Coordinates of C-alpha atoms in Angstrom, one line a residue:
M1 CA 27.7 8.3 -59.7
H2 CA 31.3 7.1 -59.0
K3 CA 31.8 3.5 -57.7
R4 CA 32.2 2.5 -54.1
K5 CA 35.7 1.4 -53.1
Y6 CA 36.0 -2.4 -52.7
I7 CA 37.6 -3.1 -49.3
K8 CA 39.6 -6.4 -49.5
G9 CA 40.1 -6.6 -45.8
I10 CA 36.4 -7.3 -45.2
D11 CA 36.9 -10.6 -47.0
G12 CA 39.4 -11.4 -44.2
L13 CA 36.7 -10.8 -41.6
R14 CA 34.3 -12.9 -43.5
A15 CA 36.9 -15.7 -43.6
I16 CA 37.3 -15.5 -39.8
A17 CA 33.6 -15.7 -39.4
V18 CA 33.0 -18.7 -41.6
I19 CA 36.1 -20.5 -40.3
G20 CA 34.8 -20.0 -36.7
V21 CA 31.4 -21.5 -37.6
I22 CA 32.9 -24.5 -39.4
L23 CA 35.3 -25.3 -36.6
Y24 CA 32.5 -24.9 -34.1
H25 CA 30.6 -27.7 -35.9
L26 CA 33.7 -29.8 -36.7
M27 CA 35.5 -29.6 -33.4
P28 CA 33.3 -28.0 -30.8
Q29 CA 35.5 -29.2 -27.9
S30 CA 38.3 -26.9 -29.2
V31 CA 36.4 -24.0 -30.8
S32 CA 33.3 -23.9 -28.5
G33 CA 32.6 -20.3 -29.3
G34 CA 32.8 -20.5 -33.1
F35 CA 29.1 -19.8 -33.3
L36 CA 30.1 -16.1 -32.7
G37 CA 31.1 -16.1 -36.4
V38 CA 27.4 -15.5 -37.1
P39 CA 27.1 -12.1 -35.2
L40 CA 30.4 -11.1 -37.0
F41 CA 28.6 -11.8 -40.3
F42 CA 25.6 -9.7 -39.1
V43 CA 27.9 -6.7 -38.3
I44 CA 29.5 -6.9 -41.7
S45 CA 26.1 -7.1 -43.4
G46 CA 24.7 -4.2 -41.4
Y47 CA 27.6 -2.0 -42.3
L48 CA 27.8 -2.9 -46.0
M49 CA 24.1 -2.6 -46.7
T50 CA 23.8 0.7 -44.9
D51 CA 27.0 2.0 -46.6
I52 CA 25.6 1.1 -50.0
L53 CA 22.3 2.9 -49.3
L54 CA 24.0 6.0 -47.8
F55 CA 26.4 6.1 -50.8
E56 CA 23.4 6.1 -53.2
W57 CA 21.6 8.8 -51.1
E58 CA 24.7 11.0 -51.0
N59 CA 25.1 10.8 -54.8
R60 CA 21.5 10.9 -56.0
Q61 CA 19.5 12.2 -53.0
K62 CA 17.3 9.1 -53.3
I63 CA 17.4 5.4 -52.8
K64 CA 16.2 3.0 -55.5
I65 CA 14.8 0.3 -53.3
R66 CA 13.8 -1.9 -56.2
D67 CA 17.4 -1.9 -57.5
F68 CA 18.7 -2.7 -54.1
Y69 CA 16.3 -5.7 -53.8
F70 CA 17.3 -6.9 -57.2
R71 CA 21.0 -6.9 -56.3
R72 CA 20.3 -8.7 -53.0
V73 CA 18.1 -11.3 -54.8
K74 CA 20.8 -12.1 -57.4
R75 CA 23.4 -12.5 -54.7
I76 CA 21.5 -14.5 -52.2
Y77 CA 19.0 -16.7 -54.0
P78 CA 21.0 -18.4 -56.8
S79 CA 23.4 -20.2 -54.4
L80 CA 20.6 -21.0 -52.1
I81 CA 18.5 -22.5 -54.9
V82 CA 21.5 -24.6 -56.1
L83 CA 21.9 -25.9 -52.5
F84 CA 18.2 -27.0 -52.4
I85 CA 18.2 -28.6 -55.9
V86 CA 21.4 -30.5 -55.3
T87 CA 20.6 -31.7 -51.7
G88 CA 17.0 -32.4 -52.7
S89 CA 18.2 -34.6 -55.6
V90 CA 20.9 -36.4 -53.7
F91 CA 19.4 -36.9 -50.2
A92 CA 16.3 -38.6 -51.7
F93 CA 18.6 -41.5 -52.6
I94 CA 20.8 -41.5 -49.5
S95 CA 18.2 -41.2 -46.8
R96 CA 14.9 -39.4 -46.7
K97 CA 15.4 -38.4 -43.1
Y98 CA 17.7 -35.6 -44.3
L99 CA 14.8 -34.2 -46.2
L100 CA 12.5 -34.0 -43.1
N101 CA 10.3 -30.9 -43.4
F102 CA 12.2 -30.1 -46.7
K103 CA 9.2 -28.3 -48.2
A104 CA 8.7 -26.1 -45.2
I105 CA 12.4 -25.4 -44.9
M106 CA 12.6 -24.3 -48.5
A107 CA 9.5 -22.1 -48.3
S108 CA 10.5 -20.5 -45.0
S109 CA 14.0 -19.8 -46.3
L110 CA 13.0 -18.4 -49.6
F111 CA 10.5 -16.1 -47.8
N112 CA 13.1 -15.2 -45.1
V113 CA 11.1 -16.5 -42.1
N114 CA 13.1 -19.7 -41.4
N115 CA 14.3 -18.4 -38.0
W116 CA 10.7 -18.0 -36.8
W117 CA 9.7 -21.3 -38.3
Q118 CA 12.4 -23.0 -36.3
I119 CA 11.2 -21.2 -33.2
A120 CA 7.6 -22.3 -33.8
N121 CA 8.7 -25.9 -34.3
G122 CA 11.0 -26.1 -31.4
F123 CA 14.3 -26.7 -33.2
S124 CA 17.6 -26.0 -31.6
Y125 CA 20.8 -24.9 -33.4
F126 CA 22.9 -26.5 -30.7
D127 CA 21.4 -29.9 -30.6
R128 CA 22.9 -31.8 -33.5
F129 CA 22.2 -35.0 -31.6
A130 CA 18.4 -34.8 -31.5
N131 CA 17.9 -32.7 -34.6
E132 CA 20.3 -33.5 -37.5
S133 CA 18.7 -31.4 -40.1
P134 CA 21.3 -30.3 -42.7
F135 CA 19.5 -27.0 -43.0
T136 CA 19.4 -25.8 -39.4
H137 CA 21.9 -23.1 -40.1
L138 CA 19.7 -21.3 -42.6
W139 CA 18.0 -19.4 -39.8
S140 CA 20.7 -16.6 -40.0
L141 CA 20.0 -16.0 -43.7
S142 CA 16.4 -15.2 -42.8
I143 CA 17.4 -12.6 -40.3
E144 CA 19.7 -10.9 -42.9
G145 CA 16.9 -11.3 -45.4
Q146 CA 14.4 -9.5 -43.2
F147 CA 17.0 -6.7 -42.7
Y148 CA 17.4 -6.4 -46.5
I149 CA 13.7 -6.1 -47.0
F150 CA 12.8 -3.6 -44.3
W151 CA 15.9 -1.6 -43.7
P152 CA 16.0 0.3 -47.0
I153 CA 12.5 1.5 -46.5
I154 CA 13.1 2.5 -42.8
L155 CA 16.4 4.2 -43.7
A156 CA 14.8 6.1 -46.6
I157 CA 12.0 7.4 -44.3
L158 CA 14.6 8.4 -41.7
L159 CA 16.7 10.2 -44.3
Y160 CA 13.7 12.1 -45.7
K161 CA 12.3 13.0 -42.3
L162 CA 15.3 13.6 -40.1
K163 CA 18.1 14.2 -42.6
D164 CA 20.6 14.6 -39.8
Y165 CA 23.0 11.7 -39.7
K166 CA 23.6 12.0 -35.9
K167 CA 19.9 11.9 -35.1
I168 CA 19.4 8.9 -37.4
N169 CA 22.3 7.2 -35.6
Q170 CA 20.7 7.9 -32.3
V171 CA 17.6 6.0 -33.5
I172 CA 19.8 3.1 -34.7
L173 CA 21.6 2.9 -31.3
F174 CA 18.3 2.9 -29.5
I175 CA 17.1 -0.1 -31.6
T176 CA 20.5 -1.7 -30.9
A177 CA 20.1 -1.2 -27.1
L178 CA 16.5 -2.5 -27.2
S179 CA 17.5 -5.6 -29.0
A180 CA 20.3 -6.4 -26.6
V181 CA 18.1 -5.8 -23.6
L182 CA 15.5 -8.2 -25.1
M183 CA 18.1 -10.9 -25.4
M184 CA 19.1 -10.4 -21.7
A185 CA 15.5 -10.3 -20.5
F186 CA 14.3 -13.3 -22.4
Y187 CA 17.3 -15.5 -21.5
T188 CA 16.5 -18.7 -19.7
P189 CA 19.1 -21.4 -19.2
E190 CA 16.5 -24.1 -19.9
S191 CA 16.1 -23.1 -23.5
I192 CA 17.9 -20.4 -25.5
N193 CA 16.2 -21.2 -28.9
R194 CA 13.9 -18.2 -28.7
I195 CA 16.6 -15.6 -28.1
Y196 CA 19.1 -17.3 -30.4
Y197 CA 16.8 -17.4 -33.4
G198 CA 14.7 -14.4 -32.8
T199 CA 15.1 -11.4 -35.1
D200 CA 14.3 -9.0 -32.2
T201 CA 17.0 -10.5 -29.9
R202 CA 19.7 -10.7 -32.6
L203 CA 19.2 -7.4 -34.4
F204 CA 21.7 -5.6 -32.3
S205 CA 24.6 -7.1 -34.2
V206 CA 23.2 -5.9 -37.5
M207 CA 22.3 -2.5 -36.2
L208 CA 25.8 -2.0 -34.8
G209 CA 27.1 -2.5 -38.3
A210 CA 24.5 0.0 -39.6
S211 CA 25.6 2.5 -37.0
L212 CA 29.2 2.2 -38.1
A213 CA 28.3 3.4 -41.5
F214 CA 27.0 6.6 -39.9
I215 CA 29.8 7.0 -37.4
L216 CA 32.5 6.8 -40.1
R217 CA 30.8 9.7 -41.8
T218 CA 29.9 11.9 -38.8
H219 CA 33.2 11.4 -36.9
A220 CA 35.6 11.1 -39.9
E221 CA 37.8 14.0 -38.8
K222 CA 38.1 12.8 -35.2
I223 CA 39.0 9.3 -36.4
E224 CA 41.6 10.7 -38.7
T225 CA 43.3 12.5 -35.8
I226 CA 43.8 9.3 -33.8
H227 CA 47.5 8.2 -33.9
F228 CA 48.2 5.2 -36.1
W229 CA 49.9 3.3 -33.3
K230 CA 46.8 3.6 -31.1
K231 CA 44.7 2.3 -34.0
L232 CA 47.1 -0.5 -34.5
F233 CA 46.9 -1.5 -30.8
V234 CA 43.1 -1.4 -30.9
F235 CA 43.0 -3.4 -34.1
I236 CA 45.4 -6.2 -32.9
T237 CA 43.6 -6.3 -29.5
G238 CA 40.2 -6.5 -31.1
L239 CA 41.3 -9.3 -33.4
M240 CA 42.8 -11.2 -30.5
L241 CA 39.6 -10.8 -28.4
M242 CA 37.4 -11.9 -31.3
I243 CA 39.4 -15.0 -32.0
G244 CA 39.9 -15.7 -28.3
S245 CA 36.1 -15.5 -27.7
M246 CA 35.6 -18.2 -30.4
V247 CA 37.9 -20.5 -28.4
I248 CA 36.9 -19.6 -24.8
F249 CA 33.2 -19.1 -24.8
S250 CA 30.6 -21.9 -25.2
D251 CA 27.0 -21.9 -26.4
S252 CA 25.9 -22.7 -22.8
N253 CA 27.7 -19.8 -21.1
A254 CA 25.1 -17.4 -19.6
F255 CA 27.5 -14.5 -20.1
V256 CA 27.2 -14.8 -23.8
Y257 CA 23.5 -13.9 -23.7
R258 CA 23.8 -11.5 -20.9
G259 CA 26.0 -9.0 -22.6
G260 CA 28.8 -11.2 -24.0
M261 CA 27.5 -11.4 -27.6
L262 CA 26.8 -7.6 -27.5
L263 CA 30.4 -7.0 -26.4
F264 CA 31.7 -9.3 -29.1
S265 CA 29.6 -7.4 -31.7
I266 CA 30.9 -4.0 -30.5
I267 CA 34.5 -5.3 -30.8
A268 CA 33.7 -6.7 -34.2
T269 CA 32.3 -3.3 -35.2
I270 CA 35.4 -1.5 -34.0
V271 CA 37.7 -3.9 -35.9
L272 CA 35.6 -3.5 -39.1
G273 CA 35.7 0.3 -38.8
L274 CA 39.5 0.2 -38.6
I275 CA 39.7 -2.1 -41.6
V276 CA 37.5 0.4 -43.6
E277 CA 39.5 3.5 -42.5
V278 CA 43.1 2.2 -42.5
E279 CA 44.2 0.6 -45.8
K280 CA 47.2 -1.0 -44.2
F281 CA 45.0 -3.0 -41.8
S282 CA 42.8 -4.1 -44.7
S283 CA 45.9 -5.4 -46.6
E284 CA 47.1 -7.3 -43.6
L285 CA 44.0 -9.4 -43.7
T286 CA 44.5 -10.2 -47.4
N287 CA 46.3 -13.1 -49.0
P288 CA 45.1 -15.6 -51.7
I289 CA 43.8 -18.1 -49.3
I290 CA 42.0 -15.6 -47.1
R291 CA 40.6 -13.8 -50.1
W292 CA 39.3 -17.1 -51.5
I293 CA 37.6 -18.1 -48.3
G294 CA 36.2 -14.6 -47.8
S295 CA 34.8 -14.3 -51.3
R296 CA 33.2 -17.7 -51.1
S297 CA 32.1 -17.4 -47.4
Y298 CA 28.4 -17.4 -48.3
E299 CA 28.7 -20.6 -50.4
I300 CA 30.9 -22.1 -47.7
Y301 CA 28.4 -21.3 -45.0
L302 CA 25.6 -22.8 -47.1
W303 CA 27.4 -26.1 -47.7
Q304 CA 29.2 -26.7 -44.3
L305 CA 26.4 -28.1 -42.3
P306 CA 24.9 -30.4 -45.0
V307 CA 28.3 -31.9 -45.6
M308 CA 29.1 -32.4 -41.9
V309 CA 25.8 -33.8 -40.9
V310 CA 25.6 -36.4 -43.8
Y311 CA 29.3 -37.3 -43.6
T312 CA 29.2 -37.9 -39.8
D313 CA 25.9 -39.9 -40.0
Q314 CA 26.8 -42.0 -43.0
L315 CA 30.3 -42.9 -41.8
K316 CA 29.2 -43.1 -38.1
W317 CA 32.3 -41.0 -37.3
D318 CA 33.0 -40.9 -33.6
G319 CA 35.8 -38.4 -33.5
T320 CA 38.7 -40.8 -34.0
N321 CA 41.3 -39.8 -36.7
A322 CA 40.0 -36.3 -36.4
L323 CA 42.6 -34.7 -38.7
M324 CA 42.0 -37.0 -41.6
H325 CA 38.2 -36.8 -41.4
G326 CA 38.3 -33.1 -40.8
V327 CA 40.4 -32.5 -43.9
I328 CA 38.1 -34.7 -46.0
Q329 CA 35.1 -32.7 -44.9
L330 CA 36.8 -29.4 -45.5
V331 CA 37.8 -30.5 -49.0
L332 CA 34.2 -31.5 -49.8
I333 CA 32.9 -28.2 -48.5
G334 CA 35.5 -26.3 -50.5
V335 CA 34.8 -28.1 -53.8
L336 CA 31.0 -27.7 -53.5
S337 CA 31.4 -24.1 -52.6
E338 CA 33.7 -23.4 -55.5
L339 CA 31.4 -25.2 -58.0
T340 CA 28.4 -23.2 -56.7
Y341 CA 30.3 -19.9 -56.8
R342 CA 31.4 -20.5 -60.4
L343 CA 28.0 -21.8 -61.5
I344 CA 26.3 -18.6 -60.5
S345 CA 29.2 -16.2 -61.1
R346 CA 27.7 -14.8 -64.4
L347 CA 24.5 -14.0 -62.6
R348 CA 26.3 -11.5 -60.4
R349 CA 27.1 -9.4 -63.5
V350 CA 23.5 -9.1 -64.6
A351 CA 22.3 -5.5 -64.2
N352 CA 18.5 -6.0 -64.7
M353 CA 15.8 -8.5 -65.4
K354 CA 16.2 -8.1 -69.2
E355 CA 19.8 -9.2 -69.0
L356 CA 18.8 -12.0 -66.7
F357 CA 16.4 -13.5 -69.3
E358 CA 19.0 -13.0 -72.0
L359 CA 21.6 -14.9 -69.9
I360 CA 19.2 -17.8 -69.3
K361 CA 18.4 -18.0 -73.0
S362 CA 22.0 -18.1 -74.0
L363 CA 22.8 -20.8 -71.5
F364 CA 20.2 -23.2 -72.9
K365 CA 20.3 -22.3 -76.6
K366 CA 21.8 -25.2 -78.5
N367 CA 23.4 -26.5 -75.3
I368 CA 22.2 -30.1 -75.1
P369 CA 24.6 -31.3 -72.2
V370 CA 23.4 -28.4 -70.0
L371 CA 19.8 -29.2 -70.7
V372 CA 20.3 -32.9 -70.0
I373 CA 22.1 -32.3 -66.7
L374 CA 19.6 -29.7 -65.6
S375 CA 16.6 -32.0 -66.5
L376 CA 18.1 -34.8 -64.5
F377 CA 18.7 -32.6 -61.5
L378 CA 15.2 -31.0 -61.7
G379 CA 13.6 -34.4 -62.1
T380 CA 15.3 -36.0 -59.1
F381 CA 14.7 -32.7 -57.1
I382 CA 11.0 -32.9 -57.8
Y383 CA 11.1 -36.5 -56.7
G384 CA 13.0 -35.5 -53.5
V385 CA 10.4 -32.8 -52.7
A386 CA 7.6 -35.3 -53.3
V387 CA 8.9 -38.0 -51.0
S388 CA 10.3 -35.6 -48.3
P389 CA 8.5 -36.4 -45.0
S390 CA 6.9 -33.7 -42.9
G391 CA 6.4 -33.2 -39.1
K392 CA 8.5 -35.6 -37.0
M393 CA 9.6 -39.1 -37.8
D394 CA 7.3 -41.8 -36.2
S395 CA 10.3 -43.2 -34.4
A396 CA 11.2 -39.8 -33.0
V397 CA 7.6 -39.2 -31.9
A398 CA 7.5 -42.6 -30.1
L399 CA 10.8 -42.0 -28.5
Q400 CA 9.8 -38.6 -27.3
K401 CA 6.6 -40.0 -25.8
K402 CA 8.5 -42.7 -24.0
L403 CA 11.0 -40.3 -22.6
E404 CA 8.2 -38.0 -21.4
Q405 CA 6.5 -41.0 -19.7
N406 CA 9.8 -41.9 -18.0
K407 CA 10.3 -38.4 -16.9
Q408 CA 6.9 -38.3 -15.2
A409 CA 7.6 -41.7 -13.6
I410 CA 10.9 -40.4 -12.2
E411 CA 9.4 -37.3 -10.8
Q412 CA 6.7 -39.4 -9.1
H413 CA 9.3 -41.8 -7.7
N414 CA 11.4 -38.9 -6.4
K415 CA 8.4 -37.4 -4.6
E416 CA 7.5 -40.6 -2.9
L417 CA 11.1 -41.1 -1.9
S418 CA 11.2 -37.6 -0.4
K419 CA 8.0 -38.3 1.6
A420 CA 9.3 -41.5 2.9
S421 CA 12.3 -39.8 4.5
D422 CA 13.7 -36.3 5.0
K423 CA 17.1 -37.6 4.0
P424 CA 18.4 -40.3 1.8
T425 CA 18.5 -43.9 3.1
E426 CA 21.7 -44.5 5.0
S427 CA 23.9 -47.2 3.5
S428 CA 27.5 -48.2 4.1
T429 CA 29.3 -47.7 0.8
K430 CA 32.7 -46.5 2.0
T431 CA 35.6 -48.4 0.6
S432 CA 39.1 -49.2 1.6
S433 CA 42.0 -47.3 -0.1
D434 CA 42.7 -50.2 -2.4
T435 CA 39.2 -50.3 -3.9
K436 CA 40.1 -48.0 -6.8
T437 CA 43.0 -50.2 -7.8
S438 CA 41.0 -53.4 -7.8
T439 CA 38.1 -51.8 -9.7
T440 CA 40.4 -50.4 -12.4
E441 CA 42.1 -53.7 -12.9
T442 CA 38.9 -55.6 -13.5
S443 CA 36.9 -53.0 -15.4
D444 CA 38.0 -54.0 -18.9
T445 CA 37.0 -57.7 -18.5
S446 CA 33.8 -56.9 -16.7
T447 CA 32.5 -54.6 -19.3
K448 CA 33.5 -56.5 -22.5
E449 CA 31.8 -59.7 -21.5
S450 CA 28.0 -60.0 -21.1
S451 CA 26.9 -60.3 -17.6
E452 CA 25.4 -63.6 -16.4
G453 CA 23.1 -61.7 -14.1
L454 CA 23.1 -60.8 -10.4
S455 CA 22.2 -63.2 -7.7
Q456 CA 19.3 -62.5 -5.4
A457 CA 21.7 -61.7 -2.5
Q458 CA 23.6 -59.2 -4.8
K459 CA 20.3 -57.5 -5.8
E460 CA 19.3 -57.1 -2.2
R461 CA 22.7 -55.5 -1.4
V462 CA 22.3 -53.1 -4.3
A463 CA 18.7 -52.3 -3.4
K464 CA 19.9 -50.8 -0.1
V465 CA 22.2 -48.3 -1.9
A466 CA 21.1 -44.6 -1.8
L467 CA 22.0 -43.7 -5.4
G468 CA 22.0 -40.2 -6.8
A469 CA 21.9 -40.3 -10.7
V470 CA 22.4 -37.3 -13.0
G471 CA 22.2 -37.7 -16.7
D472 CA 20.8 -37.0 -20.1
S473 CA 18.2 -38.7 -22.3
V474 CA 20.2 -42.0 -22.3
L475 CA 19.7 -42.2 -18.5
L476 CA 16.1 -41.2 -19.0
S477 CA 15.5 -44.1 -21.4
A478 CA 17.0 -46.5 -18.8
A479 CA 15.4 -45.0 -15.7
P480 CA 12.6 -47.6 -15.1
E481 CA 15.0 -50.5 -15.1
L482 CA 17.6 -48.5 -13.0
Q483 CA 14.9 -47.8 -10.4
T484 CA 14.1 -51.5 -10.2
Y485 CA 17.8 -52.2 -9.2
F486 CA 18.1 -49.1 -7.1
P487 CA 14.7 -48.4 -5.5
N488 CA 16.4 -45.8 -3.2
S489 CA 17.7 -43.8 -6.2
H490 CA 17.0 -40.2 -6.9
I491 CA 17.3 -39.7 -10.7
D492 CA 17.6 -36.3 -12.4
A493 CA 17.7 -36.7 -16.2
E494 CA 16.9 -34.2 -18.9
V495 CA 16.8 -34.5 -22.7
G496 CA 19.7 -32.5 -24.3
R497 CA 21.6 -32.0 -21.0
Q498 CA 25.4 -31.5 -21.3
L499 CA 28.0 -32.0 -18.6
V500 CA 29.2 -28.5 -18.9
D501 CA 25.7 -27.3 -17.9
S502 CA 25.2 -29.7 -15.0
Q503 CA 27.1 -28.1 -12.1
K504 CA 24.0 -26.4 -10.8
V505 CA 22.2 -29.7 -10.8
F506 CA 24.7 -31.3 -8.5
D507 CA 24.7 -28.2 -6.3
E508 CA 20.9 -28.4 -6.0
L509 CA 20.9 -32.2 -5.3
D510 CA 23.6 -31.8 -2.7
K511 CA 21.8 -29.0 -1.0
N512 CA 18.6 -31.1 -0.8
K513 CA 20.5 -34.1 0.4
Q514 CA 19.5 -36.1 -2.7
L515 CA 22.9 -37.1 -4.0
G516 CA 22.9 -40.2 -1.9
D517 CA 25.9 -42.2 -0.9
V518 CA 26.8 -43.3 -4.5
V519 CA 26.6 -41.0 -7.5
L520 CA 26.0 -42.1 -11.1
V521 CA 26.8 -39.6 -13.9
V522 CA 25.5 -40.4 -17.4
L523 CA 26.5 -37.3 -19.4
G524 CA 28.4 -37.0 -22.7
T525 CA 25.7 -38.0 -25.2
N526 CA 25.2 -34.4 -26.3
G527 CA 28.7 -32.9 -26.4
S528 CA 32.2 -32.9 -25.1
F529 CA 33.6 -31.3 -22.0
K530 CA 37.0 -30.7 -20.3
E531 CA 38.6 -32.3 -17.3
S532 CA 38.1 -29.0 -15.4
D533 CA 34.3 -29.5 -15.8
I534 CA 34.6 -32.9 -14.0
D535 CA 36.9 -31.4 -11.4
K536 CA 34.1 -28.9 -10.4
I537 CA 31.6 -31.7 -10.1
M538 CA 33.9 -33.9 -8.0
Q539 CA 34.4 -31.0 -5.7
R540 CA 30.7 -30.9 -5.0
I541 CA 30.4 -34.7 -4.8
G542 CA 33.2 -34.9 -2.2
N543 CA 34.1 -38.4 -0.9
R544 CA 31.1 -40.2 -2.3
Q545 CA 31.8 -43.1 -4.6
T546 CA 31.1 -41.8 -8.1
F547 CA 30.6 -43.7 -11.4
F548 CA 30.9 -42.0 -14.8
V549 CA 29.3 -43.9 -17.7
N550 CA 31.1 -43.4 -21.0
T551 CA 29.2 -42.8 -24.2
L552 CA 28.3 -44.7 -27.3
V553 CA 26.8 -42.2 -29.8
D554 CA 28.8 -42.4 -33.0
R555 CA 29.2 -38.7 -33.1
P556 CA 32.4 -36.6 -33.5
W557 CA 32.6 -35.9 -29.8
Q558 CA 32.5 -39.6 -28.7
A559 CA 36.2 -40.1 -28.7
S560 CA 36.9 -36.9 -26.9
V561 CA 34.3 -37.6 -24.2
N562 CA 35.5 -41.1 -23.5
E563 CA 39.2 -40.0 -23.4
T564 CA 38.4 -37.2 -21.0
L565 CA 36.5 -39.6 -18.7
V566 CA 39.4 -42.0 -18.6
K567 CA 41.8 -39.2 -17.6
S568 CA 39.4 -37.7 -15.0
T569 CA 38.5 -40.9 -13.3
N570 CA 42.1 -41.9 -12.9
K571 CA 42.7 -38.7 -10.9
Y572 CA 40.3 -39.5 -8.1
D573 CA 40.3 -42.6 -5.8
N574 CA 36.5 -42.4 -5.5
A575 CA 35.8 -41.9 -9.2
H576 CA 35.2 -45.0 -11.4
L577 CA 34.6 -45.5 -15.1
I578 CA 31.8 -47.7 -16.4
D579 CA 32.7 -48.8 -19.9
W580 CA 29.2 -48.9 -21.4
K581 CA 30.7 -48.4 -24.9
S582 CA 32.7 -51.6 -24.9
Y583 CA 29.9 -53.5 -23.1
A584 CA 27.1 -52.5 -25.5
E585 CA 28.9 -52.5 -28.9
G586 CA 27.5 -55.2 -31.1
H587 CA 24.2 -55.4 -29.3
R588 CA 22.0 -53.4 -31.6
E589 CA 18.9 -55.1 -30.1
W590 CA 19.4 -53.1 -26.9
F591 CA 18.9 -49.8 -28.6
D592 CA 16.0 -47.8 -30.1
E593 CA 16.0 -46.9 -33.9
D594 CA 18.4 -44.0 -33.3
G595 CA 21.1 -46.5 -32.0
I596 CA 21.6 -44.4 -28.8
H597 CA 18.6 -44.6 -26.5
L598 CA 17.7 -47.8 -24.9
V599 CA 14.7 -50.2 -25.2
P600 CA 13.7 -52.1 -22.0
D601 CA 16.1 -54.9 -22.7
G602 CA 18.9 -52.4 -23.1
G603 CA 17.8 -50.5 -20.0
E604 CA 18.0 -53.8 -18.1
K605 CA 21.5 -54.5 -19.4
F606 CA 22.6 -51.0 -18.6
S607 CA 21.2 -51.1 -15.1
E608 CA 22.7 -54.5 -14.4
L609 CA 26.1 -53.3 -15.5
V610 CA 25.8 -50.2 -13.2
A611 CA 24.8 -52.5 -10.3
T612 CA 27.7 -54.9 -11.0
E613 CA 30.2 -52.0 -10.9
V614 CA 28.6 -50.5 -7.7
L615 CA 28.9 -53.8 -6.0
K616 CA 32.6 -53.7 -6.3
V617 CA 32.9 -50.8 -4.0
L618 CA 30.4 -52.1 -1.4
P619 CA 32.0 -53.7 1.7
N620 CA 31.5 -57.5 2.0

């Protein structure tokens, strides 16, 4: 059997995919759709695996499934095992929190069910704030692993039974459509974990790649007759649409899950087909750097999240000096990826199990340094596995329980407030035209110095204010204390909420006359946003006095969030910035163990600061 042709341009597509994923994690405010690199990987895998199987069928009239499995195992598992051994060894001495559920993560990954394990345990790929596991990204490998296990068997049955490529492709397209429909049907804005991780709801990308392998065979003559310039136009347009999608779309955009990801996968399939068919397009995506990234894309994908999570957490990086820190992380990822690639490179040339055993024997035979290094790593790895915690951290469980209790108390308070009156309590909070100027001039000093407390008269004035508060889990942690200062407040706070998703919340509160006369916005803990997002909110809020609280999270988006808030509040006379970051820095005793959510004393200080700032806009 002659060999399949190696298509260098596919490395270019792999490079685009992995770069998108890395930039999504590194700078989500700029590459908010970089997660679409994963369906691009799926399309590539679906095509390559199906093409390999069809190539074997066409040359031998049979598929050696065992040989296929062996090739997949030696490509996937060595790098994955290196990742686990190194991280298990190192993380045990940095912080055991990085090894949370490490045993279950390893087992589920090695058995290709990590995506379902994450669904069962309620993990979210998008919530790096609440769930900082360095291994969250391994879910996608399990979907590909499931495809590698079952697709050769299914395809072999289809080839034996149907034989006709067009009929088989019809079956593939039916599966593709069913998977896409399931994603659309199961989509709920409240939680996308199920559809994002589920094999059934993500299979359409893989199957589109599989369909391409059949299309290029059944429609080869028609494709050949298409004029080169038409192909070039489609190729360039497709690349631009793919890269543009990675910049424009966001993980919270409903369109992504209601057809957008399917459309992206179709475009990726067309671009891949053109790369396969037109050698010139393949060569255009090939240069030494792109080839290096593409050929190491699997190892880069494995290492990117562990490096970023640990780097950000250990250095408490808040997004400042982004270029320098970004370059450092990319270098670390590149070095680890290259070392891993070279370490297991000889395994890729092994043809069978006998050669594998011979290779292992030759590596350790009279090679004392290798044995010593391996023994050290294995010893520390075993220790890491032994001490890795399971379940949820006690502090995380306690915090979750507290937030749930606060949520129930808020809902009860809001119900009682609604029963007391059909509309929010009237209060006079309109300010003169120079209020914005005076507030801005005094904000720096008022937030950097600790408050001496409010007088009884000031508390009584604040208590009359009808406050509408929208926020995330930070607001939720301070809710009991805030309600003490603002008994006429209607608080709407959710764990994991982002400002980019909150427009509908403001619309609903305004519709129900629950925004009050003064609005408090505590959003930014979970991710960045743009000035245009705040503009939309301000349009709904109207002329109400609105206070935006900046964030103190020690995450890469902190600097971006706070800079955007400064710019946005300066645009509106009725928008004010509460500088919680400057006020709270250095007061570790105000915070829970995570350094972000508030204990009662912190909630008291937070609420007192909000009340102090609100008082500035109240008429004397």
